[in-house]
PDB file of C-alpha atoms and ligand atoms in Angstrom:
ATOM      1  CA  UNK I   1      46.665 285.855 213.207  1.00  0.00           C
ATOM      2  CA  UNK I   2      45.073 282.463 211.801  1.00  0.00           C
ATOM      3  CA  UNK I   3      47.244 279.756 211.253  1.00  0.00           C
ATOM      4  CA  UNK I   4      46.737 276.614 209.743  1.00  0.00           C
ATOM      5  CA  UNK I   5      46.167 274.593 212.848  1.00  0.00           C
ATOM      6  CA  UNK I   6      46.389 270.539 212.776  1.00  0.00           C
ATOM      7  CA  UNK I   7      44.957 267.297 214.436  1.00  0.00           C
ATOM      8  CA  UNK I   8      44.558 263.506 214.006  1.00  0.00           C
ATOM      9  CA  UNK I   9      43.085 260.529 216.226  1.00  0.00           C
ATOM     10  CA  UNK I  10      44.690 258.139 217.935  1.00  0.00           C
ATOM     11  CA  UNK I  11      45.525 255.952 214.444  1.00  0.00           C
ATOM     12  CA  UNK I  12      46.397 258.884 213.074  1.00  0.00           C
ATOM     13  CA  UNK I  13      43.650 257.402 210.009  1.00  0.00           C
ATOM     14  CA  UNK I  14      41.788 261.128 210.257  1.00  0.00           C
ATOM     15  CA  UNK I  15      42.803 264.029 210.160  1.00  0.00           C
ATOM     16  CA  UNK I  16      42.148 267.651 209.176  1.00  0.00           C
ATOM     17  CA  UNK I  17      43.800 271.159 208.726  1.00  0.00           C
ATOM     18  CA  UNK I  18      41.498 274.459 211.103  1.00  0.00           C
ATOM     19  CA  UNK I  19      42.284 277.545 208.154  1.00  0.00           C
ATOM     20  CA  UNK I  20      40.781 279.767 210.663  1.00  0.00           C
ATOM     21  CA  UNK I  21      40.238 280.886 213.884  1.00  0.00           C
ATOM     22  CA  UNK I  22      39.726 278.879 216.741  1.00  0.00           C
ATOM     23  CA  UNK I  23      37.034 279.384 219.482  1.00  0.00           C
ATOM     24  CA  UNK I  24      38.381 278.901 223.294  1.00  0.00           C
ATOM     25  CA  UNK I  25      38.004 276.232 224.764  1.00  0.00           C
ATOM     26  CA  UNK I  26      34.521 275.042 226.755  1.00  0.00           C
ATOM     27  CA  UNK I  27      34.620 271.940 229.051  1.00  0.00           C
ATOM     28  CA  UNK I  28      31.083 270.811 228.402  1.00  0.00           C
ATOM     29  CA  UNK I  29      29.487 267.562 231.016  1.00  0.00           C
ATOM     30  CA  UNK I  30      26.600 267.600 229.958  1.00  0.00           C
ATOM     31  CA  UNK I  31      25.475 263.016 230.037  1.00  0.00           C
ATOM     32  CA  UNK I  32      25.837 262.821 226.714  1.00  0.00           C
ATOM     33  CA  UNK I  33      29.307 264.570 226.263  1.00  0.00           C
ATOM     34  CA  UNK I  34      30.307 262.458 229.889  1.00  0.00           C
ATOM     35  CA  UNK I  35      29.344 259.372 227.582  1.00  0.00           C
ATOM     36  CA  UNK I  36      30.874 259.621 224.736  1.00  0.00           C
ATOM     37  CA  UNK I  37      34.154 260.622 225.819  1.00  0.00           C
ATOM     38  CA  UNK I  38      33.789 258.563 229.062  1.00  0.00           C
ATOM     39  CA  UNK I  39      34.669 261.817 230.885  1.00  0.00           C
ATOM     40  CA  UNK I  40      33.611 264.938 230.053  1.00  0.00           C
ATOM     41  CA  UNK I  41      34.097 267.247 226.287  1.00  0.00           C
ATOM     42  CA  UNK I  42      36.582 269.854 225.783  1.00  0.00           C
ATOM     43  CA  UNK I  43      36.327 271.192 222.307  1.00  0.00           C
ATOM     44  CA  UNK I  44      37.204 274.024 220.810  1.00  0.00           C
ATOM     45  CA  UNK I  45      35.375 274.906 217.696  1.00  0.00           C
ATOM     46  CA  UNK I  46      35.828 276.654 214.182  1.00  0.00           C
ATOM     47  CA  UNK I  47      33.535 277.615 211.281  1.00  0.00           C
ATOM     48  CA  UNK I  48      32.472 274.717 208.931  1.00  0.00           C
ATOM     49  CA  UNK I  49      34.286 276.021 205.313  1.00  0.00           C
ATOM     50  CA  UNK I  50      38.558 276.370 208.121  1.00  0.00           C
ATOM     51  CA  UNK I  51      37.941 272.804 208.789  1.00  0.00           C
ATOM     52  CA  UNK I  52      39.407 270.369 206.130  1.00  0.00           C
ATOM     53  CA  UNK I  53      39.313 266.566 207.083  1.00  0.00           C
ATOM     54  CA  UNK I  54      41.113 264.484 205.311  1.00  0.00           C
ATOM     55  CA  UNK I  55      40.818 260.285 205.501  1.00  0.00           C
ATOM     56  CA  UNK I  56      36.771 260.976 205.843  1.00  0.00           C
ATOM     57  CA  UNK I  57      36.148 257.688 204.878  1.00  0.00           C
ATOM     58  CA  UNK I  58      37.699 256.695 208.399  1.00  0.00           C
ATOM     59  CA  UNK I  59      35.285 258.834 209.854  1.00  0.00           C
ATOM     60  CA  UNK I  60      31.319 258.179 211.315  1.00  0.00           C
ATOM     61  CA  UNK I  61      29.197 260.494 212.024  1.00  0.00           C
ATOM     62  CA  UNK I  62      26.160 259.312 215.218  1.00  0.00           C
ATOM     63  CA  UNK I  63      23.247 260.659 215.768  1.00  0.00           C
ATOM     64  CA  UNK I  64      23.745 261.628 219.789  1.00  0.00           C
ATOM     65  CA  UNK I  65      20.262 263.633 219.529  1.00  0.00           C
ATOM     66  CA  UNK I  66      17.709 265.161 216.761  1.00  0.00           C
ATOM     67  CA  UNK I  67      19.920 267.631 216.679  1.00  0.00           C
ATOM     68  CA  UNK I  68      23.142 267.095 216.866  1.00  0.00           C
ATOM     69  CA  UNK I  69      26.036 264.214 215.825  1.00  0.00           C
ATOM     70  CA  UNK I  70      29.445 263.054 216.773  1.00  0.00           C
ATOM     71  CA  UNK I  71      31.947 262.322 214.755  1.00  0.00           C
ATOM     72  CA  UNK I  72      34.653 259.692 215.723  1.00  0.00           C
ATOM     73  CA  UNK I  73      37.579 257.126 214.292  1.00  0.00           C
ATOM     74  CA  UNK I  74      35.587 254.475 212.575  1.00  0.00           C
ATOM     75  CA  UNK I  75      39.367 252.579 213.629  1.00  0.00           C
ATOM     76  CA  UNK I  76      40.456 253.589 216.265  1.00  0.00           C
ATOM     77  CA  UNK I  77      37.136 255.267 218.429  1.00  0.00           C
ATOM     78  CA  UNK I  78      38.695 259.147 218.623  1.00  0.00           C
ATOM     79  CA  UNK I  79      35.734 261.181 219.401  1.00  0.00           C
ATOM     80  CA  UNK I  80      37.116 264.358 217.199  1.00  0.00           C
ATOM     81  CA  UNK I  81      33.923 266.013 216.320  1.00  0.00           C
ATOM     82  CA  UNK I  82      30.431 267.491 217.869  1.00  0.00           C
ATOM     83  CA  UNK I  83      28.008 269.873 214.914  1.00  0.00           C
ATOM     84  CA  UNK I  84      24.732 270.561 216.027  1.00  0.00           C
ATOM     85  CA  UNK I  85      21.705 271.059 213.119  1.00  0.00           C
ATOM     86  CA  UNK I  86      21.772 274.519 211.169  1.00  0.00           C
ATOM     87  CA  UNK I  87      24.914 275.767 213.465  1.00  0.00           C
ATOM     88  CA  UNK I  88      27.175 277.386 211.553  1.00  0.00           C
ATOM     89  CA  UNK I  89      30.806 275.998 213.108  1.00  0.00           C
ATOM     90  CA  UNK I  90      32.313 272.308 214.610  1.00  0.00           C
ATOM     91  CA  UNK I  91      33.389 271.832 217.682  1.00  0.00           C
ATOM     92  CA  UNK I  92      36.452 269.918 217.342  1.00  0.00           C
ATOM     93  CA  UNK I  93      37.831 267.675 220.332  1.00  0.00           C
ATOM     94  CA  UNK I  94      41.114 269.518 222.349  1.00  0.00           C
ATOM     95  CA  UNK I  95      42.562 266.829 222.762  1.00  0.00           C
ATOM     96  CA  UNK I  96      43.305 265.492 219.300  1.00  0.00           C
ATOM     97  CA  UNK I  97      44.841 269.554 217.985  1.00  0.00           C
ATOM     98  CA  UNK I  98      48.295 268.550 217.765  1.00  0.00           C
ATOM     99  CA  UNK I  99      50.620 270.819 220.719  1.00  0.00           C
ATOM    100  CA  UNK I 100      51.089 273.546 221.218  1.00  0.00           C
ATOM    101  CA  UNK I 101      47.114 275.067 221.144  1.00  0.00           C
ATOM    102  CA  UNK I 102      47.255 278.182 222.324  1.00  0.00           C
ATOM    103  CA  UNK I 103      44.307 277.664 223.520  1.00  0.00           C
ATOM    104  CA  UNK I 104      42.936 277.932 227.203  1.00  0.00           C
ATOM    105  CA  UNK I 105      39.530 277.274 228.828  1.00  0.00           C
ATOM    106  CA  UNK I 106      37.188 279.199 228.623  1.00  0.00           C
ATOM    107  CA  UNK I 107      33.884 277.630 230.370  1.00  0.00           C
ATOM    108  CA  UNK I 108      32.427 274.868 232.447  1.00  0.00           C
ATOM    109  CA  UNK I 109      29.007 274.594 230.908  1.00  0.00           C
ATOM    110  CA  UNK I 110      26.093 271.665 231.838  1.00  0.00           C
ATOM    111  CA  UNK I 111      27.840 271.631 235.120  1.00  0.00           C
ATOM    112  CA  UNK I 112      24.435 271.340 236.564  1.00  0.00           C
ATOM    113  CA  UNK I 113      24.636 267.227 234.795  1.00  0.00           C
ATOM    114  CA  UNK I 114      28.845 266.730 236.047  1.00  0.00           C
ATOM    115  CA  UNK I 115      29.924 263.253 237.401  1.00  0.00           C
ATOM    116  CA  UNK I 116      30.204 263.222 241.224  1.00  0.00           C
ATOM    117  CA  UNK I 117      33.481 261.547 241.357  1.00  0.00           C
ATOM    118  CA  UNK I 118      35.700 265.348 240.651  1.00  0.00           C
ATOM    119  CA  UNK I 119      35.101 268.795 241.128  1.00  0.00           C
ATOM    120  CA  UNK I 120      35.862 271.339 239.318  1.00  0.00           C
ATOM    121  CA  UNK I 121      37.682 274.021 240.735  1.00  0.00           C
ATOM    122  CA  UNK I 122      40.307 276.160 238.157  1.00  0.00           C
ATOM    123  CA  UNK I 123      38.278 279.626 238.743  1.00  0.00           C
ATOM    124  CA  UNK I 124      36.898 279.281 235.252  1.00  0.00           C
ATOM    125  CA  UNK I 125      33.131 280.967 234.590  1.00  0.00           C
ATOM    126  CA  UNK I 126      30.663 277.617 235.256  1.00  0.00           C
ATOM    127  CA  UNK I 127      27.611 277.280 233.958  1.00  0.00           C
ATOM    128  CA  UNK I 128      24.044 275.505 235.222  1.00  0.00           C
ATOM    129  CA  UNK I 129      23.105 274.933 231.293  1.00  0.00           C
ATOM    130  CA  UNK I 130      24.311 276.931 228.218  1.00  0.00           C
ATOM    131  CA  UNK I 131      22.798 280.247 229.521  1.00  0.00           C
ATOM    132  CA  UNK I 132      25.445 283.450 229.018  1.00  0.00           C
ATOM    133  CA  UNK I 133      28.090 281.459 226.726  1.00  0.00           C
ATOM    134  CA  UNK I 134      27.649 282.676 222.601  1.00  0.00           C
ATOM    135  CA  UNK I 135      29.666 279.176 220.856  1.00  0.00           C
ATOM    136  CA  UNK I 136      30.365 280.246 217.902  1.00  0.00           C
ATOM    137  CA  UNK I 137      33.751 280.484 216.483  1.00  0.00           C
ATOM    138  CA  UNK I 138      35.859 283.177 216.114  1.00  0.00           C
ATOM    139  CA  UNK I 139      35.158 284.870 220.115  1.00  0.00           C
ATOM    140  CA  UNK I 140      35.343 287.235 222.617  1.00  0.00           C
ATOM    141  CA  UNK I 141      37.111 285.830 225.733  1.00  0.00           C
ATOM    142  CA  UNK I 142      33.707 285.267 227.748  1.00  0.00           C
ATOM    143  CA  UNK I 143      33.025 287.545 230.946  1.00  0.00           C
ATOM    144  CA  UNK I 144      33.262 286.964 233.416  1.00  0.00           C
ATOM    145  CA  UNK I 145      30.150 285.882 235.702  1.00  0.00           C
TER     146      UNK I 145
HETATM  147 ZN1  LIG B 201      41.793 256.364 214.331  1.00  0.00          ZN
HETATM  148 ZN1  LIG B 202      27.980 267.917 225.948  1.00  0.00          ZN
END
């Protein structure tokens, strides 16, 4: 079961389709994701070959570290993708997907870096950094830790 899933940026200039399975959503509270998104980054992921981008001429990439880059719409500024060097998948902001996504939140990561103005109280498992979780899609539901 892997229905094509569609998403887009706020202005609609960048569209994408995912033709394979999506990973459960991970919420990343690291300082880079917090600055890039304005709060924290909730993202699913798909294997690279399963992601088809339309309007790619409006897609900009920012090298947010020496091992990762972030894709955004050059027109409206929406955060869309995160891509790690040599990783087989692309992270996709969960908020850019059309509803219903059918996805669930599976993990909070980099909780040690989270903002001091909110609490995480949803009962979903937490990692201080990035331990105990394999982010590669398609993945089984991670064990509760
Ligand atoms: Zn846009
Ligand atoms: Zn992050």
